[in-house]
Amino acid sequence: MTIRENSEERSARPDMHPTLWEISRSGARGVRPPVVSGSPAFGIPDVSMRETPPGLPELSELEAVRHFTNLSHLSRGVDTHFIPLGSCTMKYNPKVSDKVASLPGFSDLHPRTDPEGMEGLLEAMGTLSDLLRSLLGMDGVTLAPAAGAHGELTGILIARKYFEARGETSRKVILVPDSAHGTNPASASMGGMVVRSIASKPSGHIDTVALEKVLSDETAMVMITAPSTLGLFEEELSEVVRLVHKVGALVYMDGANMNAFLGVLKPGDLGFDIVHINTHKTLATPHGGGGPGSGPVGVKSHLVPFLPTPVIQKTDRGYSFANPDDPRSIGPVRSFLGSTGVLLRALSYVLLLGREGLPKVALYALLNANYLKKRLEGVLPGEGPGLCAHEFVLSAKPLSAYGVHAGDLAKGLLDAGYYAPTIHFPLIVPEALMIEPTECESKSMLDEFADDFSRIVERASSHPSELLAAPARTPVSRPDEVLAARDPVLKDTTVSGGQFRKN
Amino acid sequence: MTIRENSEERSARPDMHPTLWEISRSGARGVRPPVVSGSPAFGIPDVSMRETPPGLPELSELEAVRHFTNLSHLSRGVDTHFIPLGSCTMKYNPKVSDKVASLPGFSDLHPRTDPEGMEGLLEAMGTLSDLLRSLLGMDGVTLAPAAGAHGELTGILIARKYFEARGETSRKVILVPDSAHGTNPASASMGGMVVRSIASKPSGHIDTVALEKVLSDETAMVMITAPSTLGLFEEELSEVVRLVHKVGALVYMDGANMNAFLGVLKPGDLGFDIVHINTHKTLATPHGGGGPGSGPVGVKSHLVPFLPTPVIQKTDRGYSFANPDDPRSIGPVRSFLGSTGVLLRALSYVLLLGREGLPKVALYALLNANYLKKRLEGVLPGEGPGLCAHEFVLSAKPLSAYGVHAGDLAKGLLDAGYYAPTIHFPLIVPEALMIEPTECESKSMLDEFADDFSRIVERASSHPSELLAAPARTPVSRPDEVLAARDPVLKDTTVSGGQFRKN
Amino acid sequence: MADFIPHTPLETKEMLETIGVSSLEDLLAPYPKEHVLPDLSDIPSGLTESSLMRLMKSMAARNRAGGSVPIFRGAGAYDHFIPEAVSPLVTRGEFLTAYTPYQPEVSQGLLQVIFEYQTAMANLFGMDISNASVYDGATALAEACLVAHRQEGRTAILISEGVDPDIARVVKTYVEGVGCTLKLIPLVSGKTRIEDVMSQMDAQTACFVGAIPTFWGTVEDFSGFADALHQNGSLLILHANPHSLAVLRPPGSWGADLATGEGQPLGIPLSGGGPYLGILTAARAFMRKIPGRLVGKTVDREGRAAYVLTLQAREQHIRREKANSNICSNETLLSIQALVTLSLLGPAGFREAAEGSMKNARKLRARLLSVPGVSPVWEDTPFFHEFVLEMPMESKKLSRLILSEGFLSGLPLSGYSSPGGENRMLWCATEMRTEEEIENLGRALEKVLVRHGGNKS
Amino acid sequence: MADFIPHTPLETKEMLETIGVSSLEDLLAPYPKEHVLPDLSDIPSGLTESSLMRLMKSMAARNRAGGSVPIFRGAGAYDHFIPEAVSPLVTRGEFLTAYTPYQPEVSQGLLQVIFEYQTAMANLFGMDISNASVYDGATALAEACLVAHRQEGRTAILISEGVDPDIARVVKTYVEGVGCTLKLIPLVSGKTRIEDVMSQMDAQTACFVGAIPTFWGTVEDFSGFADALHQNGSLLILHANPHSLAVLRPPGSWGADLATGEGQPLGIPLSGGGPYLGILTAARAFMRKIPGRLVGKTVDREGRAAYVLTLQAREQHIRREKANSNICSNETLLSIQALVTLSLLGPAGFREAAEGSMKNARKLRARLLSVPGVSPVWEDTPFFHEFVLEMPMESKKLSRLILSEGFLSGLPLSGYSSPGGENRMLWCATEMRTEEEIENLGRALEKVLVRHGGNKS
Ligand SMILES: Cc1ncc(COP(=O)(O)O)c(C=O)c1O
Ligand SMILES: Cc1ncc(COP(=O)(O)O)c(C=O)c1O
C-alpha cells in the first residue's frame, strides 16, 4: 500500500523496549487514590495478611503514560492497517459505539442493581435480543456468552440438556467437519460430548454420503460453519440439515462467518437449530487485541427453555428478568447479564445500519471478497472455482518448490504495510492463506493489496531468499517459537513479586 | 534513552504519506450528519450561493481514522518523548484535566448563555482568577488572553491606557532586553509602542547602568523575562524595578518561565506591575502541537480598571460578570470569556497540586535543571557559572571548529530518541542550546539524556560527518527550508477547491 | 444511516464487472434463492450518529448508576477508583482495534503488554505464572476446576460456601458437562473449617476451592489446607478478589496450585456486568495444563529479545477436541486496562486504595449498626470491605426503598441460604465513598425505616 | 495530592549531592530571600483526582448546557454535529502533547495535518492560501485589518454593521493601538449598500469588512465591492462563518483580498467560549504579509517530499518588533479538529449539515411567528440559519424565563443598536435541533407569554 510505513522502526540497537519493572524505581509514585481517613487497625489476623508488597512497578504517571503510548506504536490494528485475517472479519469499529458504551448510566452501572434501577440497560439488551432474533431467524437468544467459543459451549450444553430432557441420554456424539475451527471440537469436548470429525469433499463441501453413514441415534448435533471456513456456501446444506434432523439430531451453525449472511440470509431459515454470532466480528465490536468479545446464541423454539440464565423477557411494562430458577435452563455460563459494554456496541451498530444498511454489509463483503479473489486468482491457486462468500482461501503450495511457505508470504505482507492473512487454516488446505477483506476496505486498498501481493508472490519465485529474510522492516523478525516453548519465560523477573508459592 | 525508537521509521520508499486529497475518491461518504426533512428552497439569490463544492476530501470513516492515526505516529509529544525544549516547559499534561474540560456542562455550554445558566463556569473561572492572583501576587487578573503573546499585547494596551488616563501620552517607549523572546518587541509594536532594545551584560543580566541611561519620561514600560531566557534570575532585579518606577514607568514580567517561581516566589512581591503566565507551560495545559494556549495576565491595583472585558467579579451571591462597559477598560481582546477549555485544565492542575504541591513544582524544576546542567557542564560551555533556575543555556560554539552547529546536535538528539532543545535562542548566545527538563522527568531520564548528549558531542568532534548526516533514523532528514520559502507550496493542489478568487 | 461501506457507485460497478456479474444481488447466487434477502421490516430504519446518541443517552439515563447514586454494593463487582489516564491509553486504536497477536513482528507492543500483565498477576497472586486472561472470574474458576479434574480424572469438587454462590453455579454449569459434581463445604462463623474439608475428602476429590475474601466479606485462614489436600492428591484452588491482595495474603503463599479471580476491581468500569476479566494463575507445574493464551519471551533470529504467543500446543486451534479448553478470544483489552491501572497506582497507591476501602467499610458498618434494628451477623470475624448485617426489614423491599432515596444499598440476601437470609444484606464500601455519603445513607435508612416500619428489633 | 514529580527521596538526595547543595531550598539561593517560599495559606490543599472530579462535576452541573437544554442561540458560536470519531483522534497524545513543530524530522505528521488544514481552509474560503490559525475569529479579523493597515499605512477601517458588534469591538481594541479608526457602515434591511461604502471611502481607507452571513443572519450580495475598493487602493476583507460556506458563495469568489472566520462551527465544542479557532486566509499577494505559522511542502536532502514551517522571516522570533504579528502559540489542535471533522463529513455531509441548519431555522422561524405577538423584522431578506424577531417582551427577561423552561432561546438583542433592540432576539437553529424540540420551544414560549403577559401586539 502506498502509505508510508511509519508505525514501526527497525531499531539500530539490540535492546528491547524496557518492561515496566525495568523502569520501575523504588519509591516512585503515580496516581493517588482517594484519601480515606481512619485507623489502619483492621482486625485481621497477621496470618491472613500479605507480608511483602505485590511486586507491582513503581512509576510516575508520565512514565506509565509514555510506556503504553510508545508500546501502542508497536501494534497494528484496523485503525492503522488493513487486516485481511480470514475468519476474523476485521472491519471498522465505529467510534460512536465506544462512546455509547462509555456513557455514564451504562459504564458506571452496578450489575447487581435492583431491576427497577436498570430499566435502561434491560431495554437495550432486550432490544438487541429482539434484533438478533430477527437477523438470525431464531426464536430465542441469549446474550450471555463472552465469545464465539463460549457461545459454542453454550450451544453444546443446550443440546445436551435438550436430549436429557427428552430422555435421549445416549446422544453424545458431535460431528464436526475437518475444516471447522478448532473451537468447535474443543467446545464439544468441554461440554462432555464425544467428537467425531467428518471429512470434507475435495471441493471443501460436506460429503453428504459420508455424513449419512456416520449419523445415528447417538448423534446429538452436527456443527457446521456457514459459509464454510473456505468461504464457501455448503452446496448441499438443505440436504445436510434434512439428514441430520431425520436422525433426530440438531444442526448447529458456527456463525463466526455471519458477516456473509447479515441481512441477506437468516440461519433459522436454513434449518439450523442453534447459531452463535461473534459480535467482535460481524457486529463491529473492537477485538481489543484478543478480546473482549461476545457470542450471543440463537435457538429455535424447542430449545428456548434451555437457554442459560439470566433470561430477559418482554412484558407489557418493558423488559425484565425472567425467573432465574427454571430447572430446564443449563444454568449460568458466566457472571451477570453478559458483556454489556460489548453488547451496547453491537446494538449501536445494528441500530446505525438498520434495515437498509444491514443487507449492504453482506453484499459488499461478498463484493470485496470476490473482487479480490478475482484479482489474485491468477497469482496463486484458490479453493473453489466460482463465487466465494465473504472470504476465500489460496494455497501457497506452488511456492514450496522455492522453499517458500504461506508463512513467508505473510511476513512479506507485513513488510509491505499490511497485517497478514490467516495462515495454515483451514487445516484441510495445504499452505492455506485465508483472506477476508470485509466490506469496509475500499477498492483502492484492495487494488494496492492485490498489486503488493502479486509482487511478493513473484519475488517468491524469482528471489526466494528475499522473502525468507522478511520481515525486514519490523522491530523484530521471526521470533524463535521453539525456544519460547522449550523453557518458557512467562513473566518478567526483574523485580520479584515476593511472597510466592511456598511448596 | 533506552526505549527502543519505534515511533518512526525511515521509509524504504520515497513516496510520502498521501494527503487527504490524494486518497480522496469522488463520491465516497464518511459520517452522516443529522437528517433534517424539509424543502431545500431557502430563498437565497443565486448570486450569493456557492457554485462549486468546497474542495474537501471524500473519504470513508475508516480512511479518515487511519489517515490521522498513522500521521500521529509521525509526531513526538510529551506522551512519547522527553522534550527538553527550553522556554517551553514541556511537562506532563494530566489526563484528568482533559477529562474535566470535556465534562458535559462545560464542553457543551454556549458562551452566550445567560449568566444564571453559567454559574458553574463563572465559579470555575472566578476561582482560577483568585488562585492566580495569589500565585502571581497581583491584585487583578484577566483570563481572556489566548496565549502568552496575547497576554503581552494585553499588558501593553493596559499600560498604554493607564498612561493615557494619567495624561502621560508621550510615554510610548517600551524597553526590551536583547535576550527577550521575540514576542516581547512584537507585542509592543502591535500595541503601537516604540520598542528599544537594551543590551545585556556579558553575564546575561540586565546592565543597570545602561538601563538608567535610557530610562526617561518617555519610557512606558520595561519588559523583563524572569527568570531570564538564560535561565538566570536577574541579580539586580530590585534595583531595576526601583529605577524604572523612579521614572514613573511600569515593569512587566514575561512569565513564560513562571515554572521556576511557582509557589516559591510571587512576581508581585518582586515589584512587577504586570505579569502574564502561560498556562500551556507552567500550568500543564497541553500545547496541542502549537496551541491552544492561554495567557492570563495579572496586574497591580492601579491597573485593575484597565483590564480587558469581560471581567468576573465576586459578589456575595457568587461570581458574576462585571459591567462590561467600563470606559477605562482596554476593551475585549478576543471573543467571549477566554479559552475556558484550557483554563479549566489550568484550574484542575492548580487544585490538584494545592498549597503543598505548587512549591514542589519550582523546587524540582530547579533540581532537574541544575542537575542536568551539572552533568553537562563539562561537555559544552554553559552560560552562568552558579545555580540556574528552571533551564540553562549551553553554547555549541566549540564545535564550530569541526563544522558542527547547535542545529546538528539537535538532529543527533532526534536520532537518539528525544525531541531537541531550543536552539539559536536566546539570540545573545552564539550557537545556543537551551535545555529545560521540567520537574516531570525522572533522574533516570536525565541521566540517559546526559549520557546520550555527551556521546553525541564527543562524536561531533571525533566523527563530525556522522552528525552532519543526522538524523538518519527519522522519516525525512533536513527538509530544504530555503526551497520551501522561495516559491512556497502552502496547500495541496491535487483537488482544487473550485470557485476561487476571481481577480 | 451508516454502513461504513467506502465504495462509490462507480467503484462498485467496476468491481462487479471485474467479477463478471451484473449486480450485487448476483453475488448471492450460491445462497438458496428462496431465503435470500428476507423481510427485515421488523428491524428499524438506520439511525444517524446523533440520533443514536440521543436514543442511547435516554436509555442510559433510565439506569440508577454510580454517577447518580452512591454505591454500597459489591458482591463481585466494585466501584473502585480508576485513574483518568487509563481510558485514553487503553482506547488507543492500536490496542483497541488489534486482533490477537498472531504475527509477533507487528504486535510486539501488544505482546509485551500482555507479558507484563502476566507478570503483574503472577506477582499479585503470588503464583508462578498467569495466563493472558479468560472471560471472567466465574469462568476462570470453572476452568481451574477443569484443570484439577483433568489431572487424574477425579470428579468431586469441594467448594467452600465462601465462594460466591452465583460463581459456584457457573462452575456447576461447566463441570457437570464433564461429569463432575460440586460439594459445598459450609461456612461456620464466616469460615471454612479444615476438618469439614478433610471429612469430605476422598479419592475422587479433584480439588477444594476457597475464597479470598469470602463472598460474605470474611477473611479466612487457610493454614494447613494445601498440605492436607496435597496428601490426598487433590489441589488447592483459591479464588481471590485481586483488590484485596494489596493487603491480604495471596493464594500462592497459602500453597495454592491454581488461583483465579475477577479482574474487574483492577480499574475496569462496572459496566452493568461486563466485559470483565478472568484472572487465571497457577504453579509452574500446571504451565502446560492451563487454558488460554500465554505470551513468552524469546529472541528473534537476529538475537533481539522478542515476545510471542507460546505453548500454543495446549490450545484448540492445534489440539482441537484434546485441547485444554475451547477458549480463543479472551479479554486482552481488559487485561491491558488492569495493567495500566496498576502501573498508574503502583504498589503504594494500590495498597492505599485497599486500605481506604477497609476503612470506609468499617465506618459504614459502625454507622449502620447505630441504626436501631440493625444488628451484626458475626461479631469478631475478620472482614475485608464487605460484611453481612441483619436488617429490620425484608431486604429486597428495603433495597428498593433505599434506591428511591438515591443510594444503592447492600445486596439483599433474601433467597440466599445462610449466611444469607430474608432480612440480611451484604454491604460494601470502597475507597470511593465519602464520609458524607455514608452519613447520608445512614439517614436515608433511618428515614425509610421510620416511614415504612420494618419489623422492629 | 498530585504533583507529577517522579523523584524518589533517594534520587533527590543523589541529585542534590551532585549539584553540591544540601537541600531543595538551597536551590532558591539566587532568589531574593525576603520573598521566597511565601505564604500560600489562601491556596487550598491539593485534591486527589477523584475529589477533583467530584468538585468539577458539581460545577459543570450548575451550567445550563447543551446536554440539558436545547440550544436556539448562535451569534458566533454554534451547536453543530461533531462526529464521535473526532475526539479520539484529536486527543491522541502525539498531537495533544506535541509542541509547535520546530523539528520537522520528528513532526512530519503534525506538519502534514496543518498543511492539510491550510488546504481545506483555502478551498473552503475560495482563497489562495490559509495560515495555520490564529486565536479566534475576532482576532483573525483584527489581524487581517492590521495587514490592510500595514499595506500603505492607511488608518480607516470601514466595517459593516453586519459584522458581530462584539467582534468589531475586538478589532477596535487591536487597531486603535496603531492609530486606526473604525467606521461603521449601516445595514439597510439587513444589507450593506455599496453606495454607503463608497461614500465613506477616501484616501485613508485601508479596507472594508463585510460578513458572510451577517451577525443578524442575513446573506448579502457583495457584487462590485471588490472592484470599487480596489480602485481606491483599499482591500476587501470578508469575515465568514465557515459552516455557511458549504452553501454560500465564498469570500474568494467575491474578490476578497483577505478572509477570516471563526472555526468553532467546524467540529469544535462550544466549551463556554473557547478554545476556538481563528481562520485567516488570503490572496497569494499577501503571503508574506499575513501573520501566523505557515507550513510548506519541500524536499529533504535525499529528495523525499517533506513538510516544514516556512516563511518564518515574517514572524516575531526572527523579525521581533518588525514582525507581521506577535503571534506565537496559536490554535493548532483546534485546526486539526476542524480538519478531522471536515474529513469525516466530506463535502456532501458538510453540505447536508448546513442545509439541515437552514431547514431547521426556517421551521423555527415559522413556529415562532405562529406565536401571537411575535413578528418579523425583515420579511424577505435572505438569511442563512439565524434571524431577528420582534418578541412581545423585553428580551433579557424573556430569555431567562425560557431558560427556566429548559431552552436556550435566541440571543436577547436589548442593548444592541438596530437591527437589535429591546424586544428583539436573534434566533438560530442548527441541524442538531429536532422538530420535537422546535415544537416544545414554541409551546414553552407560549406558556411563558401567557403566564407573564408580555406587551401584547
Ligand atoms: C469459524 C470460527 N469459529 C469460532 C471462532 C471462535 O470465536 P471466539 O474467538 O470469539 O471464541 C472463530 C474465531 O476465530 C472462528 O473463526
Ligand atoms: C519567554 C517567552 N515569552 C513569550 C512566549 C510566547 O508565548 P505564546 O507562545 O503562548 O504566545 C514564549 C513562548 O514560547 C516564551 O518562551
mmCIF file with all atom_site columns, C-alpha atoms and ligand atoms in Angstrom, chain A residues 86-89 146-152 179-184 187 225-229 254-257 276-281 287 290 292-295 391 425 434 436, chain C residues 99-100 102 135 293 316 326-330, ligand 1:
data_model
loop_
_atom_site.group_PDB
_atom_site.id
_atom_site.type_symbol
_atom_site.label_atom_id
_atom_site.label_alt_id
_atom_site.label_comp_id
_atom_site.label_asym_id
_atom_site.label_entity_id
_atom_site.label_seq_id
_atom_site.pdbx_PDB_ins_code
_atom_site.Cartn_x
_atom_site.Cartn_y
_atom_site.Cartn_z
_atom_site.occupancy
_atom_site.B_iso_or_equiv
_atom_site.pdbx_formal_charge
_atom_site.auth_seq_id
_atom_site.auth_comp_id
_atom_site.auth_asym_id
_atom_site.auth_atom_id
_atom_site.pdbx_PDB_model_num
ATOM   1  C CA . GLY A 1 86  ? -9.651  -14.660 7.241  1.00 0.00 ? 86  GLY A CA 1
ATOM   2  C CA . SER A 1 87  ? -12.409 -15.757 9.607  1.00 0.00 ? 87  SER A CA 1
ATOM   3  C CA . CYS A 1 88  ? -11.747 -12.685 11.755 1.00 0.00 ? 88  CYS A CA 1
ATOM   4  C CA . THR A 1 89  ? -13.818 -10.037 9.974  1.00 0.00 ? 89  THR A CA 1
ATOM   5  C CA . ALA A 1 146 ? -18.414 -13.913 26.270 1.00 0.00 ? 146 ALA A CA 1
ATOM   6  C CA . ALA A 1 147 ? -17.037 -15.039 22.901 1.00 0.00 ? 147 ALA A CA 1
ATOM   7  C CA . GLY A 1 148 ? -17.701 -17.305 19.976 1.00 0.00 ? 148 GLY A CA 1
ATOM   8  C CA . ALA A 1 149 ? -16.228 -20.364 21.634 1.00 0.00 ? 149 ALA A CA 1
ATOM   9  C CA . HIS A 1 150 ? -18.258 -19.605 24.737 1.00 0.00 ? 150 HIS A CA 1
ATOM   10 C CA . GLY A 1 151 ? -21.335 -19.465 22.560 1.00 0.00 ? 151 GLY A CA 1
ATOM   11 C CA . GLU A 1 152 ? -20.429 -22.862 21.129 1.00 0.00 ? 152 GLU A CA 1
ATOM   12 C CA . SER A 1 179 ? -12.479 -27.851 8.022  1.00 0.00 ? 179 SER A CA 1
ATOM   13 C CA . ALA A 1 180 ? -14.011 -26.461 11.223 1.00 0.00 ? 180 ALA A CA 1
ATOM   14 C CA . HIS A 1 181 ? -12.360 -24.021 13.552 1.00 0.00 ? 181 HIS A CA 1
ATOM   15 C CA . GLY A 1 182 ? -10.615 -25.695 16.496 1.00 0.00 ? 182 GLY A CA 1
ATOM   16 C CA . THR A 1 183 ? -13.089 -24.213 18.925 1.00 0.00 ? 183 THR A CA 1
ATOM   17 C CA . ASN A 1 184 ? -15.847 -26.473 17.549 1.00 0.00 ? 184 ASN A CA 1
ATOM   18 C CA . SER A 1 187 ? -16.236 -26.845 22.821 1.00 0.00 ? 187 SER A CA 1
ATOM   19 C CA . THR A 1 225 ? -19.622 -23.357 9.750  1.00 0.00 ? 225 THR A CA 1
ATOM   20 C CA . ALA A 1 226 ? -21.626 -21.385 7.254  1.00 0.00 ? 226 ALA A CA 1
ATOM   21 C CA . PRO A 1 227 ? -20.247 -20.124 4.999  1.00 0.00 ? 227 PRO A CA 1
ATOM   22 C CA . SER A 1 228 ? -17.545 -22.718 5.491  1.00 0.00 ? 228 SER A CA 1
ATOM   23 C CA . THR A 1 229 ? -14.070 -21.752 6.564  1.00 0.00 ? 229 THR A CA 1
ATOM   24 C CA . ASP A 1 254 ? -20.905 -21.668 13.804 1.00 0.00 ? 254 ASP A CA 1
ATOM   25 C CA . GLY A 1 255 ? -21.819 -18.110 12.937 1.00 0.00 ? 255 GLY A CA 1
ATOM   26 C CA . ALA A 1 256 ? -18.356 -16.612 13.137 1.00 0.00 ? 256 ALA A CA 1
ATOM   27 C CA . ASN A 1 257 ? -18.707 -16.014 9.417  1.00 0.00 ? 257 ASN A CA 1
ATOM   28 C CA . HIS A 1 276 ? -23.887 -18.195 17.567 1.00 0.00 ? 276 HIS A CA 1
ATOM   29 C CA . ILE A 1 277 ? -22.726 -14.874 16.237 1.00 0.00 ? 277 ILE A CA 1
ATOM   30 C CA . ASN A 1 278 ? -19.458 -13.148 17.074 1.00 0.00 ? 278 ASN A CA 1
ATOM   31 C CA . THR A 1 279 ? -20.213 -9.510  17.781 1.00 0.00 ? 279 THR A CA 1
ATOM   32 C CA . HIS A 1 280 ? -16.480 -8.819  17.634 1.00 0.00 ? 280 HIS A CA 1
ATOM   33 C CA . LYS A 1 281 ? -16.557 -9.882  14.021 1.00 0.00 ? 281 LYS A CA 1
ATOM   34 C CA . HIS A 1 287 ? -11.384 -7.057  19.040 1.00 0.00 ? 287 HIS A CA 1
ATOM   35 C CA . GLY A 1 290 ? -7.694  -10.636 21.703 1.00 0.00 ? 290 GLY A CA 1
ATOM   36 C CA . PRO A 1 292 ? -13.342 -8.799  24.853 1.00 0.00 ? 292 PRO A CA 1
ATOM   37 C CA . GLY A 1 293 ? -15.763 -10.448 22.508 1.00 0.00 ? 293 GLY A CA 1
ATOM   38 C CA . SER A 1 294 ? -19.318 -11.522 22.801 1.00 0.00 ? 294 SER A CA 1
ATOM   39 C CA . GLY A 1 295 ? -21.020 -14.582 21.343 1.00 0.00 ? 295 GLY A CA 1
ATOM   40 C CA . GLU A 1 391 ? -13.575 -14.700 2.184  1.00 0.00 ? 391 GLU A CA 1
ATOM   41 C CA . PHE A 1 425 ? -6.152  -22.588 8.342  1.00 0.00 ? 425 PHE A CA 1
ATOM   42 C CA . MET A 1 434 ? -7.278  -17.211 4.104  1.00 0.00 ? 434 MET A CA 1
ATOM   43 C CA . GLU A 1 436 ? -11.175 -11.732 4.265  1.00 0.00 ? 436 GLU A CA 1
ATOM   44 C CA . TYR C 2 99  ? -6.560  -8.761  16.623 1.00 0.00 ? 99  TYR C CA 1
ATOM   45 C CA . THR C 2 100 ? -4.983  -11.487 18.745 1.00 0.00 ? 100 THR C CA 1
ATOM   46 C CA . TYR C 2 102 ? -0.684  -13.892 15.762 1.00 0.00 ? 102 TYR C CA 1
ATOM   47 C CA . TYR C 2 135 ? -13.730 -14.465 30.180 1.00 0.00 ? 135 TYR C CA 1
ATOM   48 C CA . ARG C 2 293 ? -3.188  -17.650 25.735 1.00 0.00 ? 293 ARG C CA 1
ATOM   49 C CA . GLN C 2 316 ? -7.921  -25.562 20.483 1.00 0.00 ? 316 GLN C CA 1
ATOM   50 C CA . ASN C 2 326 ? -12.056 -24.120 23.875 1.00 0.00 ? 326 ASN C CA 1
ATOM   51 C CA . ILE C 2 327 ? -11.066 -20.558 24.700 1.00 0.00 ? 327 ILE C CA 1
ATOM   52 C CA . CYS C 2 328 ? -9.948  -18.452 21.785 1.00 0.00 ? 328 CYS C CA 1
ATOM   53 C CA . SER C 2 329 ? -10.875 -14.758 22.088 1.00 0.00 ? 329 SER C CA 1
ATOM   54 C CA . ASN C 2 330 ? -10.390 -13.786 25.692 1.00 0.00 ? 330 ASN C CA 1
HETATM 55 C C1 . LIG E 3 .   ? -15.008 -20.092 12.463 1.00 0.00 ? 1   LIG E C1 1
HETATM 56 C C2 . LIG E 3 .   ? -14.788 -19.669 13.868 1.00 0.00 ? 1   LIG E C2 1
HETATM 57 N N1 . LIG E 3 .   ? -15.449 -20.261 14.858 1.00 0.00 ? 1   LIG E N1 1
HETATM 58 C C3 . LIG E 3 .   ? -15.281 -19.899 16.145 1.00 0.00 ? 1   LIG E C3 1
HETATM 59 C C4 . LIG E 3 .   ? -14.397 -18.923 16.494 1.00 0.00 ? 1   LIG E C4 1
HETATM 60 C C5 . LIG E 3 .   ? -14.193 -18.607 17.943 1.00 0.00 ? 1   LIG E C5 1
HETATM 61 O O1 . LIG E 3 .   ? -14.650 -17.333 18.323 1.00 0.00 ? 1   LIG E O1 1
HETATM 62 P P1 . LIG E 3 .   ? -14.034 -16.632 19.598 1.00 0.00 ? 1   LIG E P1 1
HETATM 63 O O2 . LIG E 3 .   ? -12.641 -16.319 19.310 1.00 0.00 ? 1   LIG E O2 1
HETATM 64 O O3 . LIG E 3 .   ? -14.878 -15.448 19.790 1.00 0.00 ? 1   LIG E O3 1
HETATM 65 O O4 . LIG E 3 .   ? -14.165 -17.575 20.737 1.00 0.00 ? 1   LIG E O4 1
HETATM 66 C C6 . LIG E 3 .   ? -13.691 -18.244 15.497 1.00 0.00 ? 1   LIG E C6 1
HETATM 67 C C7 . LIG E 3 .   ? -12.749 -17.159 15.848 1.00 0.00 ? 1   LIG E C7 1
HETATM 68 O O5 . LIG E 3 .   ? -11.682 -17.032 15.379 1.00 0.00 ? 1   LIG E O5 1
HETATM 69 C C8 . LIG E 3 .   ? -13.869 -18.635 14.161 1.00 0.00 ? 1   LIG E C8 1
HETATM 70 O O6 . LIG E 3 .   ? -13.215 -18.018 13.191 1.00 0.00 ? 1   LIG E O6 1
#
